[in-house]
Short mmCIF file of C-alpha atoms in Angstrom, two decimals:
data_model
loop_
_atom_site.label_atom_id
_atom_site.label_comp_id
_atom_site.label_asym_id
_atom_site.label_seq_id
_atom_site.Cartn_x
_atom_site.Cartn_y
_atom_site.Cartn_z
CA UNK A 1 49.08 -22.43 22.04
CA UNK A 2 52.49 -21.55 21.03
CA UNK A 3 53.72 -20.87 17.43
CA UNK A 4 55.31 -23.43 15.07
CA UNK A 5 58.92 -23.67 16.12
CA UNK A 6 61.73 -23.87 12.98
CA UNK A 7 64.31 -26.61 13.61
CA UNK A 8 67.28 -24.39 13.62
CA UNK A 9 65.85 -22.79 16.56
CA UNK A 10 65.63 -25.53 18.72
CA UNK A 11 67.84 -24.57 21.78
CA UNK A 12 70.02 -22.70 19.77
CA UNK A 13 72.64 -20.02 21.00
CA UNK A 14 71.71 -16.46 20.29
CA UNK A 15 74.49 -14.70 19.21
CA UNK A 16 72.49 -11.19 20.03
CA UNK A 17 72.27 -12.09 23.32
CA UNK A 18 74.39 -9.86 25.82
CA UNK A 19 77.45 -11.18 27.65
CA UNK A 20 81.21 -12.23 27.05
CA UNK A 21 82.20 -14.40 24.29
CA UNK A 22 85.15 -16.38 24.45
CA UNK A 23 87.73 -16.15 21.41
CA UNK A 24 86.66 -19.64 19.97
CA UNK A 25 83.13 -18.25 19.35
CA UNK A 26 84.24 -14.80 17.90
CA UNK A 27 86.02 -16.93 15.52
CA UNK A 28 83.06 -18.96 15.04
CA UNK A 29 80.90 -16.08 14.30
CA UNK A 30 83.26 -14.48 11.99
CA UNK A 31 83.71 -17.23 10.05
CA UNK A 32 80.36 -18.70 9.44
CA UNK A 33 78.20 -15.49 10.30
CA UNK A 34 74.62 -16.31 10.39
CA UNK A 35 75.17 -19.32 8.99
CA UNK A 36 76.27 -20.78 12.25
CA UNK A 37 74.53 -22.69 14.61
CA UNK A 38 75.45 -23.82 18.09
CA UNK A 39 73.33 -25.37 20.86
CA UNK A 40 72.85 -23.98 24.10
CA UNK A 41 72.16 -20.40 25.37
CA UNK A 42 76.50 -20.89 26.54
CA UNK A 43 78.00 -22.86 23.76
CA UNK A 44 80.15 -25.75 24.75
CA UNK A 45 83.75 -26.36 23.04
CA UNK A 46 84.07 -29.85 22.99
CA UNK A 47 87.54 -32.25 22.95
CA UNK A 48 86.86 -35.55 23.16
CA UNK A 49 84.27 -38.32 22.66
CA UNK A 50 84.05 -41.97 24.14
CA UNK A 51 80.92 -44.32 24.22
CA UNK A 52 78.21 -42.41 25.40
CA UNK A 53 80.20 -39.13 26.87
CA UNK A 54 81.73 -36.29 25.76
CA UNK A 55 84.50 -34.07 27.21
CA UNK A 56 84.24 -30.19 27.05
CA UNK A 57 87.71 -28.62 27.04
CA UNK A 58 87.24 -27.23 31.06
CA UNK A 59 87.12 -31.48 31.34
CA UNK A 60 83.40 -31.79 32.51
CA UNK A 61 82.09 -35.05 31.17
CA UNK A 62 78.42 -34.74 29.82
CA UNK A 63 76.40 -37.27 28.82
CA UNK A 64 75.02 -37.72 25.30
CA UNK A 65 71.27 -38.42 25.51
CA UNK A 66 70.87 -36.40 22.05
CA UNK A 67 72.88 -37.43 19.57
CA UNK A 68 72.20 -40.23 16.93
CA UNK A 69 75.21 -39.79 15.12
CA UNK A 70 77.74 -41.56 16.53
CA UNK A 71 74.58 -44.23 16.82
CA UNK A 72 77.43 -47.42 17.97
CA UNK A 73 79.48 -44.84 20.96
CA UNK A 74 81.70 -41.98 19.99
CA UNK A 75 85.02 -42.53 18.72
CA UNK A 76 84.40 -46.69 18.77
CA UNK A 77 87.88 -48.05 18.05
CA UNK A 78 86.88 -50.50 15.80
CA UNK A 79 85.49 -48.18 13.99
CA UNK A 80 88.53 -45.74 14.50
CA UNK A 81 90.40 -48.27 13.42
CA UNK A 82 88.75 -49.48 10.16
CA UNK A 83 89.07 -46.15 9.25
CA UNK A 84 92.81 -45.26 10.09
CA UNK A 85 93.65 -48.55 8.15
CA UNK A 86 91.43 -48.30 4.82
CA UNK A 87 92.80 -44.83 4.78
CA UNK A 88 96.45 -45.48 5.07
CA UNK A 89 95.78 -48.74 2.31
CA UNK A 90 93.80 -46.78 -0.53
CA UNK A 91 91.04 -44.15 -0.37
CA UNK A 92 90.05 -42.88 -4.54
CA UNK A 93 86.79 -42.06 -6.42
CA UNK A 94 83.89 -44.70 -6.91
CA UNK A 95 85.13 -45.40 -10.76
CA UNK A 96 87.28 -48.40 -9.56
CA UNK A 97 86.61 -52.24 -8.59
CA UNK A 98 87.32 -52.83 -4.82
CA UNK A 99 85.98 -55.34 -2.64
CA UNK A 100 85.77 -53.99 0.51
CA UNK A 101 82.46 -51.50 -1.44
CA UNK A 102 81.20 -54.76 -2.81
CA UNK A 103 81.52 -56.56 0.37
CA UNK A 104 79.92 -53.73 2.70
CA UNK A 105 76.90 -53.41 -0.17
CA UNK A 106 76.21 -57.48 -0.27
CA UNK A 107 76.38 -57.10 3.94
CA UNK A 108 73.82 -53.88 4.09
CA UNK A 109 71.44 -55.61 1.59
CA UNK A 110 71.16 -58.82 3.68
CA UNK A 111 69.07 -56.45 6.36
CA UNK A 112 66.59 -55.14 3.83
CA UNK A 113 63.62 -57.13 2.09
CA UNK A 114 64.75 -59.02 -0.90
CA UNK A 115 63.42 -57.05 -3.90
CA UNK A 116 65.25 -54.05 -2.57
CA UNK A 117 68.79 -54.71 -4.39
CA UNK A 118 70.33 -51.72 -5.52
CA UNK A 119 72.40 -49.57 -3.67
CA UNK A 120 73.64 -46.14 -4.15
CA UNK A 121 75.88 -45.13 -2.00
CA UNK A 122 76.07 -40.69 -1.58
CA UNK A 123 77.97 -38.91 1.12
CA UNK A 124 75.06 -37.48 3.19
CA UNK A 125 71.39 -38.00 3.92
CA UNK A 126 70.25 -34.82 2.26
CA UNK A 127 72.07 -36.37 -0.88
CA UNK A 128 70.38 -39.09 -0.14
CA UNK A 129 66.68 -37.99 -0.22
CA UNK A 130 67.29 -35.44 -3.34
CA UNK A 131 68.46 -38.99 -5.25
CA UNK A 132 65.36 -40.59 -4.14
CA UNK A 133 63.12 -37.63 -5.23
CA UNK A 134 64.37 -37.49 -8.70
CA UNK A 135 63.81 -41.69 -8.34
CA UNK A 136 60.11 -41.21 -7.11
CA UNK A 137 59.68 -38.66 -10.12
CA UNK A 138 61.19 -40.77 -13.02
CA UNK A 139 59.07 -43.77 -11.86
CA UNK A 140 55.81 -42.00 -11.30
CA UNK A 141 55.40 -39.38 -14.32
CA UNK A 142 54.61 -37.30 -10.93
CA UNK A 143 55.77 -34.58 -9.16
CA UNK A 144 53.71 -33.99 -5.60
CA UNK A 145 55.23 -35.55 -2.34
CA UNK A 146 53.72 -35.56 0.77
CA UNK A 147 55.46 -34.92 3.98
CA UNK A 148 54.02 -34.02 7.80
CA UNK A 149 54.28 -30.97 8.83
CA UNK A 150 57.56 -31.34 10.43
CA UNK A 151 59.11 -32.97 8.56
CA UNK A 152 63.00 -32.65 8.07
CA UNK A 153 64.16 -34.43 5.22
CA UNK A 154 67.18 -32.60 4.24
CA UNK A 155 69.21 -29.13 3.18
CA UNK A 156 69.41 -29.04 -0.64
CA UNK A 157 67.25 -27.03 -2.68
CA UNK A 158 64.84 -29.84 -3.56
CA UNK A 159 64.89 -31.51 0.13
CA UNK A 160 64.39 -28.20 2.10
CA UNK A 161 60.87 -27.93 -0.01
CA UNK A 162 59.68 -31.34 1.30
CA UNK A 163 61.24 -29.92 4.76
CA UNK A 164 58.52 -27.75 6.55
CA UNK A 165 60.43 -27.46 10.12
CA UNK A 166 63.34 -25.87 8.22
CA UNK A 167 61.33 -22.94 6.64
CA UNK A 168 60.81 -19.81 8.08
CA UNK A 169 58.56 -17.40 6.45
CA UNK A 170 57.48 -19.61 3.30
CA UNK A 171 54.80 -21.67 3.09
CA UNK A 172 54.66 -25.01 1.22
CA UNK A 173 55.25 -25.33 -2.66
CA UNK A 174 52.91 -25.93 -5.32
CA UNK A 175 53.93 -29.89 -5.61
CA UNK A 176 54.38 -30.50 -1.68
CA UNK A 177 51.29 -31.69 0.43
CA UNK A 178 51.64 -31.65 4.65
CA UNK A 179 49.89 -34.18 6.41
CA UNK A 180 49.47 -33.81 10.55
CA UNK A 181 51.62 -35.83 12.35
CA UNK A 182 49.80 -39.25 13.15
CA UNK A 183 49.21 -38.58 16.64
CA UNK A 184 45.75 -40.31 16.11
CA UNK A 185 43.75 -42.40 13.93
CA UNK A 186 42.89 -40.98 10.35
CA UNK A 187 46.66 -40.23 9.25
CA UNK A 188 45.96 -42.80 6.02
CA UNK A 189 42.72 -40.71 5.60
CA UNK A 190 45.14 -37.39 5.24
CA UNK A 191 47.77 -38.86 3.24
CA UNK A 192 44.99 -40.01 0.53
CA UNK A 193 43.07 -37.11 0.75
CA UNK A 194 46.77 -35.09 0.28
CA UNK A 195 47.37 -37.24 -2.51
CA UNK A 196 43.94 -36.67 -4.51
CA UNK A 197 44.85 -32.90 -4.69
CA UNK A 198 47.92 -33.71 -6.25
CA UNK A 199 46.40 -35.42 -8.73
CA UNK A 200 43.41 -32.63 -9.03
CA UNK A 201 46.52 -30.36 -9.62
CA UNK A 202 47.85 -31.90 -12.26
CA UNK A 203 50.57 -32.37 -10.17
CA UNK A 204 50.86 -36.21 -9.71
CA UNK A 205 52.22 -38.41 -6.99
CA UNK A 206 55.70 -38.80 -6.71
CA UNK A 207 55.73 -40.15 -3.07
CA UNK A 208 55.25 -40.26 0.42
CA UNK A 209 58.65 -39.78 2.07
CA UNK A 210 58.46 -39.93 6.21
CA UNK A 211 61.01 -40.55 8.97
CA UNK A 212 59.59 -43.70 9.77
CA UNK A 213 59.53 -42.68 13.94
CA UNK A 214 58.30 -39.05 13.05
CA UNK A 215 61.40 -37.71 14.81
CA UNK A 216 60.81 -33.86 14.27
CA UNK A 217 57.29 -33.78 14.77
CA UNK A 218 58.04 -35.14 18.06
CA UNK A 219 58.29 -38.92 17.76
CA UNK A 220 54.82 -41.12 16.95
CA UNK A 221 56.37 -44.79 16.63
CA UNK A 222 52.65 -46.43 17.15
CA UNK A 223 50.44 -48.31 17.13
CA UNK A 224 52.88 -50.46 15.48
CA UNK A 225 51.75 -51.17 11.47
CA UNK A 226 49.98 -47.69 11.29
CA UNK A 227 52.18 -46.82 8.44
CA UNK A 228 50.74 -49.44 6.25
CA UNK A 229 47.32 -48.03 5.47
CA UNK A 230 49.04 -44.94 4.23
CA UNK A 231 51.42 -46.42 2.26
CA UNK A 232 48.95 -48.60 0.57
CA UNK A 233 46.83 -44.97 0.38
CA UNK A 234 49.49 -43.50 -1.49
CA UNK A 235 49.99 -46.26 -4.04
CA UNK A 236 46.91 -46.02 -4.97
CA UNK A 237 46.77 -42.49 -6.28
CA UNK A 238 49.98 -43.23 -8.35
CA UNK A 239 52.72 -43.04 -5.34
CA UNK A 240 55.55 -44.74 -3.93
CA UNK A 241 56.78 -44.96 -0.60
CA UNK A 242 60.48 -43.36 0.33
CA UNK A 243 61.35 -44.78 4.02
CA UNK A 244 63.53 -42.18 5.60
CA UNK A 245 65.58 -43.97 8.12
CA UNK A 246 68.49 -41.86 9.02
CA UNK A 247 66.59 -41.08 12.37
CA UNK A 248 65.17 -44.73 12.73
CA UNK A 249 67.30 -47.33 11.07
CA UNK A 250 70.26 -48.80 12.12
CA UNK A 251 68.66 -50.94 15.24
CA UNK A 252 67.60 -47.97 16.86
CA UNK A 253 63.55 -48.92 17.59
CA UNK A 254 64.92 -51.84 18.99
CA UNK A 255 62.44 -54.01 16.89
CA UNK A 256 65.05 -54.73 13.95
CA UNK A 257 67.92 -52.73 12.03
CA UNK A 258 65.12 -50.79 10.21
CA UNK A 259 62.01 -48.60 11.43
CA UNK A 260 59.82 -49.44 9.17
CA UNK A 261 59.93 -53.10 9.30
CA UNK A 262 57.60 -51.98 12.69
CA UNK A 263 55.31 -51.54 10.28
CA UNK A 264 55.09 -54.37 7.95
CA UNK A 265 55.68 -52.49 5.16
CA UNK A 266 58.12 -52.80 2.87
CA UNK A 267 59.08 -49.41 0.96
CA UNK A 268 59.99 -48.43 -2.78
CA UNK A 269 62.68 -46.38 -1.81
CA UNK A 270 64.99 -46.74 2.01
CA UNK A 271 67.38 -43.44 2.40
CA UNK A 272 69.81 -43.82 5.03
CA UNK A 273 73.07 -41.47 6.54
CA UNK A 274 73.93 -40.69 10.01
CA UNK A 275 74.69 -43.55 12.09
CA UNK A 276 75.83 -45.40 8.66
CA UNK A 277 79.43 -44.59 9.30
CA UNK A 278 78.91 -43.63 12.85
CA UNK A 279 80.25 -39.67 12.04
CA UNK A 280 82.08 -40.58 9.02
CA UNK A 281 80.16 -38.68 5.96
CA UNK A 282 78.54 -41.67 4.23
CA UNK A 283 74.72 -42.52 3.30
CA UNK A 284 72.90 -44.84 0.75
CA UNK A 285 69.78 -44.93 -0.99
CA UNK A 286 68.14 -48.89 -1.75
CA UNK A 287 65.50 -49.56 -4.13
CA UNK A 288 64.38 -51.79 -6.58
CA UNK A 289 66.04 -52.79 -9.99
CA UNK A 290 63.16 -51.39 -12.15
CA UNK A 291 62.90 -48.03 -10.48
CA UNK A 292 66.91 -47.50 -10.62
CA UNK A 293 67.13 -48.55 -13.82
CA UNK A 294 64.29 -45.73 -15.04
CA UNK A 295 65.79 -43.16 -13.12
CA UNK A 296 69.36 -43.89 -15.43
CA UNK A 297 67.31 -43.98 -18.88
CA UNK A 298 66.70 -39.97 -18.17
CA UNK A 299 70.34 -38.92 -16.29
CA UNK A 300 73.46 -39.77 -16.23
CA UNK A 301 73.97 -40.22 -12.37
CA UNK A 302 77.32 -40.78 -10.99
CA UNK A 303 78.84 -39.69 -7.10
CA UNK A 304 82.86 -39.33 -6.52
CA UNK A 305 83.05 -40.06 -3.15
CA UNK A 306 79.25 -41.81 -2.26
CA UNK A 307 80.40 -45.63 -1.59
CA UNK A 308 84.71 -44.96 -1.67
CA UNK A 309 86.32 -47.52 0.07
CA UNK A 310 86.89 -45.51 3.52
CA UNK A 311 83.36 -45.24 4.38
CA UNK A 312 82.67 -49.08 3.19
CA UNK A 313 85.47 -49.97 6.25
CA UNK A 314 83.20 -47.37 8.71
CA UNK A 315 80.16 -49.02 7.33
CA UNK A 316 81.35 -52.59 7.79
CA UNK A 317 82.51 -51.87 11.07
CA UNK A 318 79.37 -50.12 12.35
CA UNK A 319 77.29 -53.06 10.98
CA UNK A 320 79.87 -55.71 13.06
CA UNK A 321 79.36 -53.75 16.24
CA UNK A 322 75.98 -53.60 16.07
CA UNK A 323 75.83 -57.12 15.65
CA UNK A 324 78.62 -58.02 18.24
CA UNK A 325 77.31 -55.76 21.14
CA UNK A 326 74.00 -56.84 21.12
CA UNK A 327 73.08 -53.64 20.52
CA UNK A 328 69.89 -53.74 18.50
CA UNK A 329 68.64 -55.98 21.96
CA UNK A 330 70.05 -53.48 24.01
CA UNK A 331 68.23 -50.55 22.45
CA UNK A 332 65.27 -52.59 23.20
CA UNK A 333 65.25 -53.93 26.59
CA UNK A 334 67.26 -50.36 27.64
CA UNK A 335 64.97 -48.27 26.04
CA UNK A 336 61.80 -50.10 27.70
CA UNK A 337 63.66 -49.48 31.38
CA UNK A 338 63.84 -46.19 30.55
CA UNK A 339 60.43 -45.23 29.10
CA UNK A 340 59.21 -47.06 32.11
CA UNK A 341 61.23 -44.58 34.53
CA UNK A 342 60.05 -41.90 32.77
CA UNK A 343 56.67 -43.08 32.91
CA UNK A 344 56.76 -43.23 36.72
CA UNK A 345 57.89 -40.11 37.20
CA UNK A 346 55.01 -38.08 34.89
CA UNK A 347 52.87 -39.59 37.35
CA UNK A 348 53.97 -37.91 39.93
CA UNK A 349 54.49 -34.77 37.66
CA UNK A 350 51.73 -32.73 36.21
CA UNK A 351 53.99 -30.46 33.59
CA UNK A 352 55.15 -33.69 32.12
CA UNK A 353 52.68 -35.18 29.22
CA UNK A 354 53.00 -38.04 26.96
CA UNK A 355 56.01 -40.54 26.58
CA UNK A 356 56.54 -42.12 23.14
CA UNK A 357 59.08 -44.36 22.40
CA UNK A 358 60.34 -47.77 20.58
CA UNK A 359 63.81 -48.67 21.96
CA UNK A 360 66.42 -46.01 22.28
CA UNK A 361 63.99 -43.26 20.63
CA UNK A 362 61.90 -41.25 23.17
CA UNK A 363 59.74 -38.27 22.92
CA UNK A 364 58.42 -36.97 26.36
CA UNK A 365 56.11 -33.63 26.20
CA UNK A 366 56.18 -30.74 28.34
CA UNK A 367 52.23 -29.50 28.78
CA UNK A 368 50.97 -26.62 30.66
CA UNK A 369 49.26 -28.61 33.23
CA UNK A 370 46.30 -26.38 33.51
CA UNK A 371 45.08 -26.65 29.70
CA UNK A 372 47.10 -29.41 28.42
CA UNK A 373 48.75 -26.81 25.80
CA UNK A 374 52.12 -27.49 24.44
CA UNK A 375 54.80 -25.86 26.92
CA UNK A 376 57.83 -24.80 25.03
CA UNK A 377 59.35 -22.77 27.72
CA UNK A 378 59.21 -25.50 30.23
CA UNK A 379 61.35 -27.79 27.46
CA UNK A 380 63.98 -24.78 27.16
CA UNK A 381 64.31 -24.51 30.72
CA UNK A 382 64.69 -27.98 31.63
CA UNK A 383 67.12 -28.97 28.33
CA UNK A 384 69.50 -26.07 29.77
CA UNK A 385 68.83 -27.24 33.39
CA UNK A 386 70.01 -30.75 32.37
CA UNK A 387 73.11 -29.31 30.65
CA UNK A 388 74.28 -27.86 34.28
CA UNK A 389 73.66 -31.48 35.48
CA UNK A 390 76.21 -32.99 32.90
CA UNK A 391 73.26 -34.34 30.47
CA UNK A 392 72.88 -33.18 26.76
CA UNK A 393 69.51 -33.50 25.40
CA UNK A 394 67.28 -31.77 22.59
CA UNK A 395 64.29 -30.70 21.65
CA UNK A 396 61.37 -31.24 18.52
CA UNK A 397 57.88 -31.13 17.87
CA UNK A 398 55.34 -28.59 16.24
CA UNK A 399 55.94 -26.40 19.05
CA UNK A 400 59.57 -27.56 20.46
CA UNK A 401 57.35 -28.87 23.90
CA UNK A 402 58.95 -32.40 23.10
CA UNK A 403 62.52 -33.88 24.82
CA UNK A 404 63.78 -35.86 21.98
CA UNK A 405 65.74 -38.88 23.71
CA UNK A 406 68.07 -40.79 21.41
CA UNK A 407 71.21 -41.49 23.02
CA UNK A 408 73.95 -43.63 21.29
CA UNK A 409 72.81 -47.30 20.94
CA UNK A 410 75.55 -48.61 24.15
CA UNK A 411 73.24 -46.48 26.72
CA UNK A 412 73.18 -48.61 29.58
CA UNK A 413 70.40 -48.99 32.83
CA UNK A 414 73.51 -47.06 34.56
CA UNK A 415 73.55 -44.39 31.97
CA UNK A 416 69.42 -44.27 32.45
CA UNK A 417 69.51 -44.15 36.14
CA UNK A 418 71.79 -41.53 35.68
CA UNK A 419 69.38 -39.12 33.88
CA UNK A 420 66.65 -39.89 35.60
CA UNK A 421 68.12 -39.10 38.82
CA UNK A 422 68.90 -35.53 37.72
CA UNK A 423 65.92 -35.15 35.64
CA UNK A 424 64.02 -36.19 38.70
CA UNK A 425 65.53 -33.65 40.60
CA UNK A 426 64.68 -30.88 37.97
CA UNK A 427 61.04 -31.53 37.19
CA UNK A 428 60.34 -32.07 40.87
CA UNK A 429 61.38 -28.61 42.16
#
């Protein structure tokens, strides 16, 4: 079996590798160094973005079957256009009154559970889960969270610990637990066992934080309601439960705006970002009253530019367009037609393994078909393969074997026909 793969290295570029580089990526190099990180083993320059496509500058058209950001269509103009007016009207810190925060908070809150009424608005989802940390730890006394083993929560110094597919050499801290992905019955079983050695420690429970469709450990979305046996684990040794649904939320699974509602659970803490603002830098954190309010007793929390009144217009927008388009049904009955294609074709395919999806999400495997292992190369090859064919796509997973699949929430049957046609013609030959 192959070796754990770290995130960064998922179909990355290798700037070692021989060959000519164009003046855009010397420029790129020598201004980030090795902090840069570009897909592809040829980097592509893009120009433009519209719906589900983007334009590289030699004008081939690819089609986005990777990227969650832009979760309502790149560049939407009403979303454009919120923007370009709320910015040209008034854009300042977060220490004023304005409606258009107070109107976009009141409109998020209506899609979570009822006793989930604060909102904290932050710039980005790594912001986001550090906030909901230090909100786990003021309300607990505890200190342990418990993550699978990855998990990608986040950059910042606190986040990256609770992030295991982001490390590289380093194993986990003294207060973070890893749990196996649930990829079959007993993942309550590990989460309170995880959560008892906290506690043996002297450590104390914090939290369970997940991505509530397990996106980097390869996407695990059911048997729906799995998640509430854990949760209910983790309480009981002292915990709460963080939802992390910048992967997930947003209408995504199809099955509602939020992934854990799949569940029937309702979490302590929901952390949001991505496809809040659909690319604009905005992302939230909702809780309860009681577990705010204890978290402000100890610090003094404030955040200039979390909730301004640009990325309330992007919010607002983004929440009208989901709700206009139809798209939460379309991620849905889309996503089904295209599990279902995929499905036919592993049948007729012996390198292709599992499919796992809910709506627009998909995780399809690449196994070596002679013992089943988890076939990393194969995933490489094919993700570069579909590039050629006008198709961006990605990778996760313990061992980087899995396609990840989340295309912008618009993807139509055309757009899935589309892929599977070339993907056909790839795995086939």
């Amino acid at each position: 079996m192959t070796g754990k793969t770290q995130i960064l290295d998922l179909n990355r570029f290798d700037p070692t590798a021989p060959g000519e580089k164009s003046a855009l990526l010397q420029a790129r190099q020598r201004h980030a160094g090795r902090s840069s990180v570009l897909f592809y083993a040829e980097p592509i320059e893009m120009v433009k973005g519209e719906g589900v496509w983007l334009t590289a500058a030699d004008g081939r058209r690819y089609l986005d079957v990777y990227n969650n950001v832009p979760s309502v269509g790149h560049c939407h103009p009403r979303v454009a256009e919120a923007i370009a007016r709320q910015a040209a009207t008034l854009t300042t810190h977060t220490r004023y009154l304005t409606k258009i925060v107070e109107n976009y908070a009141e409109r998020l809150l209506e899609t979570l559970p009822a006793g989930l009424s604060n909102l904290v608005m932050t710039c980005s989802g790594t912001e986001a889960n550090d906030l909901a940390m230090r909100i786990a730890e003021a309300g607990t006394g505890g200190r342990g969270f418990i993550v699978t083993e990855a998990a990608y929560h986040g950059n910042s110094a606190a986040v990256n610990e609770i992030s295991p597919s982001a490390w590289k050499s380093r194993g986990p801290a003294a207060h973070v637990r890893l749990v196996p992905a649930p990829k079959e019955p007993g993942f309550d079983r590990a989460v309170a066992a995880a959560a008892a050695s906290l506690n043996e420690a002297g450590i104390g429970v914090a939290a369970l934080i997940v991505d509530s469709i397990f996106s980097s450990d390869g996407i695990f979305p059911d048997p729906a309601g799995f998640l509430a046996p854990a949760v209910a684990a983790v309480r009981a040794a002292g915990g709460l439960f963080i939802a992390d649904e910048v992967q997930p939320g947003f209408g995504r699974t199809g099955a509602g705006m939020w992934g854990f509602g799949r569940h029937g659970v309702e979490p302590d803490i929901v952390t949001m970002g991505k496809p809040m603002g659909n690319g604009f830098p905005m992302a939230g954190v909702v809780t309860r009253p009681d577990l705010l309010a204890g978290f402000c007793e100890e610090t003094g929390y404030f955040n200039t530019f979390g909730g301004n009144p640009v990325a309330a217009a992007a919010g607002l927008a983004v929440l009208d367009v989901i709700r206009d388009e139809g798209l939460i049904e379309n991620a849905r009955e889309v996503g089904a037609y295209f599990r279902d294609g995929l499905v036919d074709l592993g049948e007729r395919v012996s390198a292709m393994g599992e499919v796992r999806s809910a709506g627009l999400f998909i995780g399809l495997d690449f196994i070596d078909p002679e013992t089943g292992a988890p076939n990393a190369a194969r995933a490489s090859r094919t993700i570069n393969a579909l590039k050629d064919k006008g198709i961006l796509i990605g990778a996760a997973g313990l061992y980087a074997n899995t396609l990840k699949i989340r295309p912008p929430l618009p993807f139509s049957r055309d757009n899935a026909d589309f892929f599977l046609k070339a993907f056909g013609e790839i795995v086939t030959n």
